[in-house]
Coordinates of C-alpha atoms (C1' of nucleotides) in Angstrom, one line a residue:
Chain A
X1 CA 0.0 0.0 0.0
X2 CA 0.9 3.0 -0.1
X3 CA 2.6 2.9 -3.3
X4 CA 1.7 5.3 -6.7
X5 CA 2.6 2.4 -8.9
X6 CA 0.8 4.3 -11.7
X7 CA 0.2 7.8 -11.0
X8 CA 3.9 9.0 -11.1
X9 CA 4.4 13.3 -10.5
X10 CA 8.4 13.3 -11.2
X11 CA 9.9 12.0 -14.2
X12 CA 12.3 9.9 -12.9
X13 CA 10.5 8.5 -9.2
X14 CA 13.2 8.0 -6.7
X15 CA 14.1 4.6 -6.2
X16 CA 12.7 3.9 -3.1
X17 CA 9.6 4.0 -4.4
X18 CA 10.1 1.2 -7.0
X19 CA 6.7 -0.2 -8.5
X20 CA 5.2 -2.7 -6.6
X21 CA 5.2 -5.3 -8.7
X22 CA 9.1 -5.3 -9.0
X23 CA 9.2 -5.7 -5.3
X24 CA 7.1 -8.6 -5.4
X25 CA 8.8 -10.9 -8.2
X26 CA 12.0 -10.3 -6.1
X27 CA 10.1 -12.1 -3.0
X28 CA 8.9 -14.4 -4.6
X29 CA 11.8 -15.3 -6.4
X30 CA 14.0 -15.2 -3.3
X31 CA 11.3 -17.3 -1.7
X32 CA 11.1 -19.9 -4.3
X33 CA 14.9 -19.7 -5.5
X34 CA 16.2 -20.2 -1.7
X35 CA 13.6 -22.8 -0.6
X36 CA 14.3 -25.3 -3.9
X37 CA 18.1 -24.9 -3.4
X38 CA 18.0 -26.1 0.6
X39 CA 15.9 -29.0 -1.3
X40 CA 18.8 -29.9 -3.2
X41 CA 20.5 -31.9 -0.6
X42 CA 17.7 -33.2 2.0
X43 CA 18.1 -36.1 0.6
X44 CA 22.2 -36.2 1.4
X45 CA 21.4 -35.0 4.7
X46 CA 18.5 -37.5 5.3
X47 CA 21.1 -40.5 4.7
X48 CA 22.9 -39.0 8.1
X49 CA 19.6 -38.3 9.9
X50 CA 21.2 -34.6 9.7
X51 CA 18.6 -32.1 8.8
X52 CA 19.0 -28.4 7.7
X53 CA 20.7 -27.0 10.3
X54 CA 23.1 -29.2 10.6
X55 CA 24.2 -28.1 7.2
X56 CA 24.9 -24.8 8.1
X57 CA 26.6 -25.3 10.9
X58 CA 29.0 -27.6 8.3
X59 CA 29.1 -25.7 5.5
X60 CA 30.5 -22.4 7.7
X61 CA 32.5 -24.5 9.4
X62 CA 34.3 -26.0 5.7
X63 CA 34.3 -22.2 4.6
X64 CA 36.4 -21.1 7.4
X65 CA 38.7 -24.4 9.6
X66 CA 39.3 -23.2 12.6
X67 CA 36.3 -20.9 13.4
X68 CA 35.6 -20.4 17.0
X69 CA 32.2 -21.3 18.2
X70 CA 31.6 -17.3 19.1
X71 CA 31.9 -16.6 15.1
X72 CA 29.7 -19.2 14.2
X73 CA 26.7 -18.0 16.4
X74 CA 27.4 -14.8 14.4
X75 CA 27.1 -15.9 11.5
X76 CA 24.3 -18.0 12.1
X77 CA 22.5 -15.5 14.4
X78 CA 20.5 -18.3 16.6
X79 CA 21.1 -19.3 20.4
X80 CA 24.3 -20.9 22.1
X81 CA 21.7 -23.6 23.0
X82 CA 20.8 -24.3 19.4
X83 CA 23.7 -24.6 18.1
X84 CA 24.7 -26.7 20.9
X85 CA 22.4 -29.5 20.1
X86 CA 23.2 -29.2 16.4
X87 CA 27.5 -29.1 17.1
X88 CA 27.0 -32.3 19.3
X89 CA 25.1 -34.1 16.6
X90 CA 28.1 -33.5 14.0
X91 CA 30.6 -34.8 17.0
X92 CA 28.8 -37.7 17.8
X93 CA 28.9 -38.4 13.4
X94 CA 32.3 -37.9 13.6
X95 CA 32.1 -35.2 11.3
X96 CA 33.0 -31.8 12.9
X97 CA 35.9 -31.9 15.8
X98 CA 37.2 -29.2 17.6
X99 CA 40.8 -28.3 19.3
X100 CA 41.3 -25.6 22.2
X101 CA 42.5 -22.2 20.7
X102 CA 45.9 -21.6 20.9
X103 CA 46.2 -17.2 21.7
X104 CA 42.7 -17.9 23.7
X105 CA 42.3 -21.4 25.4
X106 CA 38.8 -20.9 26.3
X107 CA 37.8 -21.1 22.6
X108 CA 36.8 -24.3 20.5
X109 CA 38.1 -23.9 17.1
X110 CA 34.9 -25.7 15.3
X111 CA 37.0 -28.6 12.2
X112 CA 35.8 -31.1 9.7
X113 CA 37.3 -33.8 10.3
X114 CA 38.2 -36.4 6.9
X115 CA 34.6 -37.8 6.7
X116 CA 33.4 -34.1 7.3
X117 CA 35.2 -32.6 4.8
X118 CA 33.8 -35.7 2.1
X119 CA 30.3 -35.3 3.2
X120 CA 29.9 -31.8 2.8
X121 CA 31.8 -32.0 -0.5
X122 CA 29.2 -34.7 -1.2
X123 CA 26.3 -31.8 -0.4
X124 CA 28.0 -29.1 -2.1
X125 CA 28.1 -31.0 -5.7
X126 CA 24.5 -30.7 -5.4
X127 CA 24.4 -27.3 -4.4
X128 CA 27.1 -26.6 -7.3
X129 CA 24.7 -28.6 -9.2
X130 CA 22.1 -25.9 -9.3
X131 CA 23.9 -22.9 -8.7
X132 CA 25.7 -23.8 -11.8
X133 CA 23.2 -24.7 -14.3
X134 CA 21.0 -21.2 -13.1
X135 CA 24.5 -19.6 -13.5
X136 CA 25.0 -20.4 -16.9
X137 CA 21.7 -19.9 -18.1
X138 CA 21.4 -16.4 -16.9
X139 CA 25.0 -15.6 -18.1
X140 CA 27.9 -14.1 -16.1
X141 CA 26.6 -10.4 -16.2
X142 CA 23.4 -11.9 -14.3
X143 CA 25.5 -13.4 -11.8
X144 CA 27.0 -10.3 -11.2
X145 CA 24.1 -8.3 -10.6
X146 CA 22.6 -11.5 -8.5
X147 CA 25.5 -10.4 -6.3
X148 CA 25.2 -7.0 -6.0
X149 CA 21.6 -7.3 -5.0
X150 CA 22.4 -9.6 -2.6
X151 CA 24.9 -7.6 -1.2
X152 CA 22.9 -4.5 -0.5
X153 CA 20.1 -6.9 1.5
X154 CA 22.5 -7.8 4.5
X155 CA 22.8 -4.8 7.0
X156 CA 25.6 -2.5 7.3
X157 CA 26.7 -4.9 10.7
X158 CA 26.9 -8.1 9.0
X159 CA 28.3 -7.6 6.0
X160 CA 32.4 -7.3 7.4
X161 CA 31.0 -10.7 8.3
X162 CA 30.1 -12.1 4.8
X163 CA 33.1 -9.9 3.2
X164 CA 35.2 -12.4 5.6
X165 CA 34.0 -15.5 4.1
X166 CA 34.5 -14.9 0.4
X167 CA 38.1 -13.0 1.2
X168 CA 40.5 -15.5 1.6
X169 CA 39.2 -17.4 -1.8
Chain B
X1 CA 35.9 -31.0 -4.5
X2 CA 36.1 -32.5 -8.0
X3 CA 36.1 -28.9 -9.4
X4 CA 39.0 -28.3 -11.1
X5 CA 39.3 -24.5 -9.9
X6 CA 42.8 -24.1 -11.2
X7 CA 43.5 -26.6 -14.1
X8 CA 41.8 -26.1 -17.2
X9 CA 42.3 -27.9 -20.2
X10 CA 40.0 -26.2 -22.7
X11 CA 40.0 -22.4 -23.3
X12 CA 35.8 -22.1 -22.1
X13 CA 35.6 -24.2 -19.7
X14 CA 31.6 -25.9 -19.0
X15 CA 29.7 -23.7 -17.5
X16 CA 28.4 -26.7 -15.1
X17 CA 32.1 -26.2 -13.9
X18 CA 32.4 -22.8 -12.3
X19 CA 34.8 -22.5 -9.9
X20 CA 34.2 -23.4 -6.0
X21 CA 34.4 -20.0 -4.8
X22 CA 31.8 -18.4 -7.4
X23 CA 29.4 -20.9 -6.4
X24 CA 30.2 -20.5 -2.4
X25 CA 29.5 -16.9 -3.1
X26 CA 26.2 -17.3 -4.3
X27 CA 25.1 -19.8 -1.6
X28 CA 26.3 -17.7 1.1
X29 CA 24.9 -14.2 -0.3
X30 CA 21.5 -16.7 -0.8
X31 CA 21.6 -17.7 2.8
X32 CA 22.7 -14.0 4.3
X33 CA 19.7 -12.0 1.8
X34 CA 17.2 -14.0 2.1
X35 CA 17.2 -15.0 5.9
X36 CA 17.7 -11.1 6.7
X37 CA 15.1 -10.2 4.6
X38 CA 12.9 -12.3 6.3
X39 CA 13.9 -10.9 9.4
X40 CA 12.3 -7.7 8.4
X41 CA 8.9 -8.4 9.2
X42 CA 9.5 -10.8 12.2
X43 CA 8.0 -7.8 14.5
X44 CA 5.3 -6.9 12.8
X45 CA 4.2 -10.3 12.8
X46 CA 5.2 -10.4 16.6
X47 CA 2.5 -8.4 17.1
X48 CA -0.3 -10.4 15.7
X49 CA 1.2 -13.5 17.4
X50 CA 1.6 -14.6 13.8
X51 CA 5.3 -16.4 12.3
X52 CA 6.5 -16.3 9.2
X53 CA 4.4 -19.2 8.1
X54 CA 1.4 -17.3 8.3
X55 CA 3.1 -14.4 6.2
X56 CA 3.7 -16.8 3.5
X57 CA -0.2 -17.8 3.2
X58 CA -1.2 -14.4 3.5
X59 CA 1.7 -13.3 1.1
X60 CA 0.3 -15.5 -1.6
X61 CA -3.1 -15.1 -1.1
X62 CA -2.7 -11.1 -1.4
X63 CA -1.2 -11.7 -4.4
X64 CA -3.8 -14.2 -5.9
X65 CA -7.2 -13.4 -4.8
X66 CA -9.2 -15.7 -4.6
X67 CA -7.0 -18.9 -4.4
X68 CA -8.1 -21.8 -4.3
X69 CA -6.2 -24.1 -1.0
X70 CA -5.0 -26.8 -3.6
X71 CA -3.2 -23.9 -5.3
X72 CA -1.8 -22.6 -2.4
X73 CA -0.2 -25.9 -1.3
X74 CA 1.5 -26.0 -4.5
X75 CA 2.7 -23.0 -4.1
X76 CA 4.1 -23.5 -0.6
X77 CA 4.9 -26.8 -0.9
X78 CA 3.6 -27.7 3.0
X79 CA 1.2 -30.8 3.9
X80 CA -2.4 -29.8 4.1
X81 CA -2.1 -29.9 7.9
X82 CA 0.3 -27.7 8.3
X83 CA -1.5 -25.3 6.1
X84 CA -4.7 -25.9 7.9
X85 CA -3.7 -24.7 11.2
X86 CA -2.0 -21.5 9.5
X87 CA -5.5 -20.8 7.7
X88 CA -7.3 -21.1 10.9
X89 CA -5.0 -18.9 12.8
X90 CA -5.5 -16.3 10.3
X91 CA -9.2 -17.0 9.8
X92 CA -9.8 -16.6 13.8
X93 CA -7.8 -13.1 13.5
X94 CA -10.2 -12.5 10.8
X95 CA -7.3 -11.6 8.1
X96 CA -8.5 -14.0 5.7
X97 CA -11.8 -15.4 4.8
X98 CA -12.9 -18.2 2.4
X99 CA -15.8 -18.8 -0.1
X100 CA -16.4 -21.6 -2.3
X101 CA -15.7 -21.9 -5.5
X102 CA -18.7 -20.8 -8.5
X103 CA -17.6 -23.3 -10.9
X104 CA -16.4 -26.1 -8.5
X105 CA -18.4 -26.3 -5.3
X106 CA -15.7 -27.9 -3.5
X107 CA -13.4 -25.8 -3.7
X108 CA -12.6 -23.0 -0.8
X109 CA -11.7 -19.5 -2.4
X110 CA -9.4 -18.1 -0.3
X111 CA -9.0 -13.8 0.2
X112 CA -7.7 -11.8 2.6
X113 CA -10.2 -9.2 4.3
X114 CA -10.0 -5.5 4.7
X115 CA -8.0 -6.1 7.9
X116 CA -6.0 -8.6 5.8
X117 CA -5.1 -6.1 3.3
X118 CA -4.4 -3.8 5.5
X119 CA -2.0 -6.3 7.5
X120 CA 0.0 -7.9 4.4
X121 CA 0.2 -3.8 2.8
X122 CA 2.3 -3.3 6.5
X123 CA 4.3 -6.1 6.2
X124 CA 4.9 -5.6 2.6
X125 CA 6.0 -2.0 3.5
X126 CA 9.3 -3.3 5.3
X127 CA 10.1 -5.9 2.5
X128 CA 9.8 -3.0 0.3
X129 CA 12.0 -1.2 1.9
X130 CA 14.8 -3.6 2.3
X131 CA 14.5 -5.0 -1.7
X132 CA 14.0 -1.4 -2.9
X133 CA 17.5 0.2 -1.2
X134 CA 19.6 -3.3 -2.4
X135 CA 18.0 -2.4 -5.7
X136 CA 18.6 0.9 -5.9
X137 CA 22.1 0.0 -4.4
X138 CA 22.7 -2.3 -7.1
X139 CA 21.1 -0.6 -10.1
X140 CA 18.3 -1.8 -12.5
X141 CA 21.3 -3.9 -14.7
X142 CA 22.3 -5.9 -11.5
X143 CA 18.4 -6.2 -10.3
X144 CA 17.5 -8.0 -13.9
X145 CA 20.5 -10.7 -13.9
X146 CA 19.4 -11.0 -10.2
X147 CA 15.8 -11.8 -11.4
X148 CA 17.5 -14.2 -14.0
X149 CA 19.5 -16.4 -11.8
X150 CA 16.9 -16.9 -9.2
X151 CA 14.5 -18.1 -12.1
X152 CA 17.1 -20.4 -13.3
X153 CA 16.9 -22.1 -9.7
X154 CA 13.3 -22.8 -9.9
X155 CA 12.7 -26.5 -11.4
X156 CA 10.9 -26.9 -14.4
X157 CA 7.9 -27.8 -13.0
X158 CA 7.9 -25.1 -11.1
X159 CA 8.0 -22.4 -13.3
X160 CA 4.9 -22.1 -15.1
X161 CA 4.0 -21.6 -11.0
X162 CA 5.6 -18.4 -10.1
X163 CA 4.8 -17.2 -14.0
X164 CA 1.5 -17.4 -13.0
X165 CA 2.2 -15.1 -10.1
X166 CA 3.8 -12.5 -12.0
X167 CA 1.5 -12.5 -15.3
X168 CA -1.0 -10.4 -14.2
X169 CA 1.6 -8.0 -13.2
Chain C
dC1 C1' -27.4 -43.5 -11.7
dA2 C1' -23.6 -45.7 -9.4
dA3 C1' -18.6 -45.6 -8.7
dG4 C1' -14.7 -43.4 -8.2
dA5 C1' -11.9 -39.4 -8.1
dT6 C1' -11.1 -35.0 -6.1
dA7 C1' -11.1 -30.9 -2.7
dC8 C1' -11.0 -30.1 1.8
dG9 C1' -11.1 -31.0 6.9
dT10 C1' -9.6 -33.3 11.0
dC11 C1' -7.5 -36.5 14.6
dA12 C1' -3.3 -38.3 16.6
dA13 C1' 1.4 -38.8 17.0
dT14 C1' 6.0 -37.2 16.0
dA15 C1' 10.3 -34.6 14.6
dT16 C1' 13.1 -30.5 14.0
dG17 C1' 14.9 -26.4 15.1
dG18 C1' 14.3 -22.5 17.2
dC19 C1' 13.6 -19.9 22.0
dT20 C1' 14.3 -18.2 27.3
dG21 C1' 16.3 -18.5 31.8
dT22 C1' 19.6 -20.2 34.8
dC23 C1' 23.8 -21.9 36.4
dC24 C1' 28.5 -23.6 35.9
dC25 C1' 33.5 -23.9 34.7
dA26 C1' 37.8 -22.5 32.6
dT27 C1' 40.5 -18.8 31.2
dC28 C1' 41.8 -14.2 30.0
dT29 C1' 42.1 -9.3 31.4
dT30 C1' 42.8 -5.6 34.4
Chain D
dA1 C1' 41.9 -10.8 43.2
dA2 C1' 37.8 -9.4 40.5
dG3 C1' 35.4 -9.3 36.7
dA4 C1' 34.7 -10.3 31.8
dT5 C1' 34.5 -13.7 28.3
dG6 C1' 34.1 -18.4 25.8
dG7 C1' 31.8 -22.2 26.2
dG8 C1' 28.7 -26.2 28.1
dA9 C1' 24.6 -27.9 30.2
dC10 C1' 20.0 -28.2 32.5
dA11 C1' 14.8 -27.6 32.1
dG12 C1' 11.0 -26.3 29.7
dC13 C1' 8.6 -24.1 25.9
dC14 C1' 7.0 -22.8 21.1
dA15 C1' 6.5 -22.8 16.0
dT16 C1' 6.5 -25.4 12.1
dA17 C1' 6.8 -29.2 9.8
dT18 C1' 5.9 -34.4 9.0
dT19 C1' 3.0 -39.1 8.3
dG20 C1' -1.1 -41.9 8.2
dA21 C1' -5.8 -42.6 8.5
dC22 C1' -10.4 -41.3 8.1
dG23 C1' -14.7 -38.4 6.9
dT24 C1' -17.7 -35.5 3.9
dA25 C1' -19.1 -33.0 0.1
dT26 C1' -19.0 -32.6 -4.7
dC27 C1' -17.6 -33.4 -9.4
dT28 C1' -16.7 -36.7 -13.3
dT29 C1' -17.3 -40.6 -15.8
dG30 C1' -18.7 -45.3 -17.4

DNA sequence: CAAGATACGTCAATATGGCTGTCCCATCTT
DNA sequence: AAGATGGGACAGCCATATTGACGTATCTTG
């Protein structure tokens, strides 16, 4: 509401006030693009009785060896507790181990260990999977501006976060 | 694993082998816009004692008045039961309201009610807000291949789907 | 018209993944 | 020595999803 999608005073409406209808395909393709992805590998998962969240917690934890527990919360921006239960179901696979810090000994520097490292591979070909084929039908300039979009929708506070992640590629 | 990020033997290499690191961009920008996007609306929903499973019903009904439930489940891809107990909630608030069907008796129409309208409009107004400044950030190049790759993610059958949605733009 | 398919509702039981609040221990900092 | 920080653990709760079975109204088809 709230939004002249046809009556338009200035020439050139400020982009704030983007037509409706603009806004919407870009839920709804967020909605359906993000929810068929995570589909892609429920049925990997499944194999492990692992569900979603335990992917996440693996996938971060491949990105970056050696994260602390503390970093991990941030970037996953749920409770201590919640993540607890997930963490203890990847040690109890034998998939994720962790080894005191060694400037901080309080900290638990989050691993994957060798089957870790193959089963999240194993989930990430199916995420490659259809990130590539969308990739290369939309074309390289696509991707970029898929990026760029992306970008400006995480908050000023996170994105030193997600800047870490991709620098050290 | 298995992507050859470095070695390349042909000039162009497949497409359905992008490097690692442009696919981990992708899934991580996926994961960081869409689940803070989502977060937008979290207190406004608060404050209907509604969760993001009843903006999603109310989202899609909004946007296709009078849908039928079968349509609906497609759309959102949940068992009837789960959908059931949304519908109620939002019934009992009196946001959405059902008739049936003229040519099919069976069939429950669903709409949303003035209050509904009024509710979805609000909530829309902070998705706006968040998709309209990553557009503008991004510019109207970047928004298109953003539109493009989040198409290509949607599966075949899918499609014709969230085409409906956006035909009678 | 009878039979079957379809649209929707509902009951019961269960799983997953979040949450709050509280308390604890080990370790680092000051 | 005192306090802050990183992490673990308890108990209980909530939201959202699942499966399977069954019931009813209505439409379609032989």
């Amino acid at each position: 509401m709230a939004v002249p999608s046809s009556v338009s005073v200035t020439p050139t409406a400020s982009p704030l006030f983007l037509r409706e209808n603009e806004v919407r395909r870009g839920v709804e393709l967020l909605f359906f693009g993000y929810t068929r992805l995570t589909r892609a590998i429920d049925e990997g998962l499944a194999e492990h009785g692992l569900g979603r969240a335990h992917h996440r917690a693996l996938y971060f934890i491949a990105r970056q060896p050696d994260l602390p527990i503390s970093a991990l919360l941030k970037i996953l921006a749920i409770t201590k507790q919640s993540l607890g239960r997930v963490l203890t179901d990847l040690s109890d696979r034998g998939l994720v181990e962790t080894r005191a810090g060694d400037v901080d000994r309080r900290q638990k520097l989050l691993r994957l260990t060798p089957e870790g490292i193959q089963f999240e591979a194993q989930l990430f070909d199916a995420l490659r999977n259809s990130l590539a084929s969308a990739y290369a039908a939309a074309g390289q300039e696509s991707v970029t501006g898929f990026w760029r979009v992306l970008e400006g929708l995480i908050p000023a506070e996170d994105k030193a976060m997600v800047v870490a992640l991709q620098k050290d590629i």
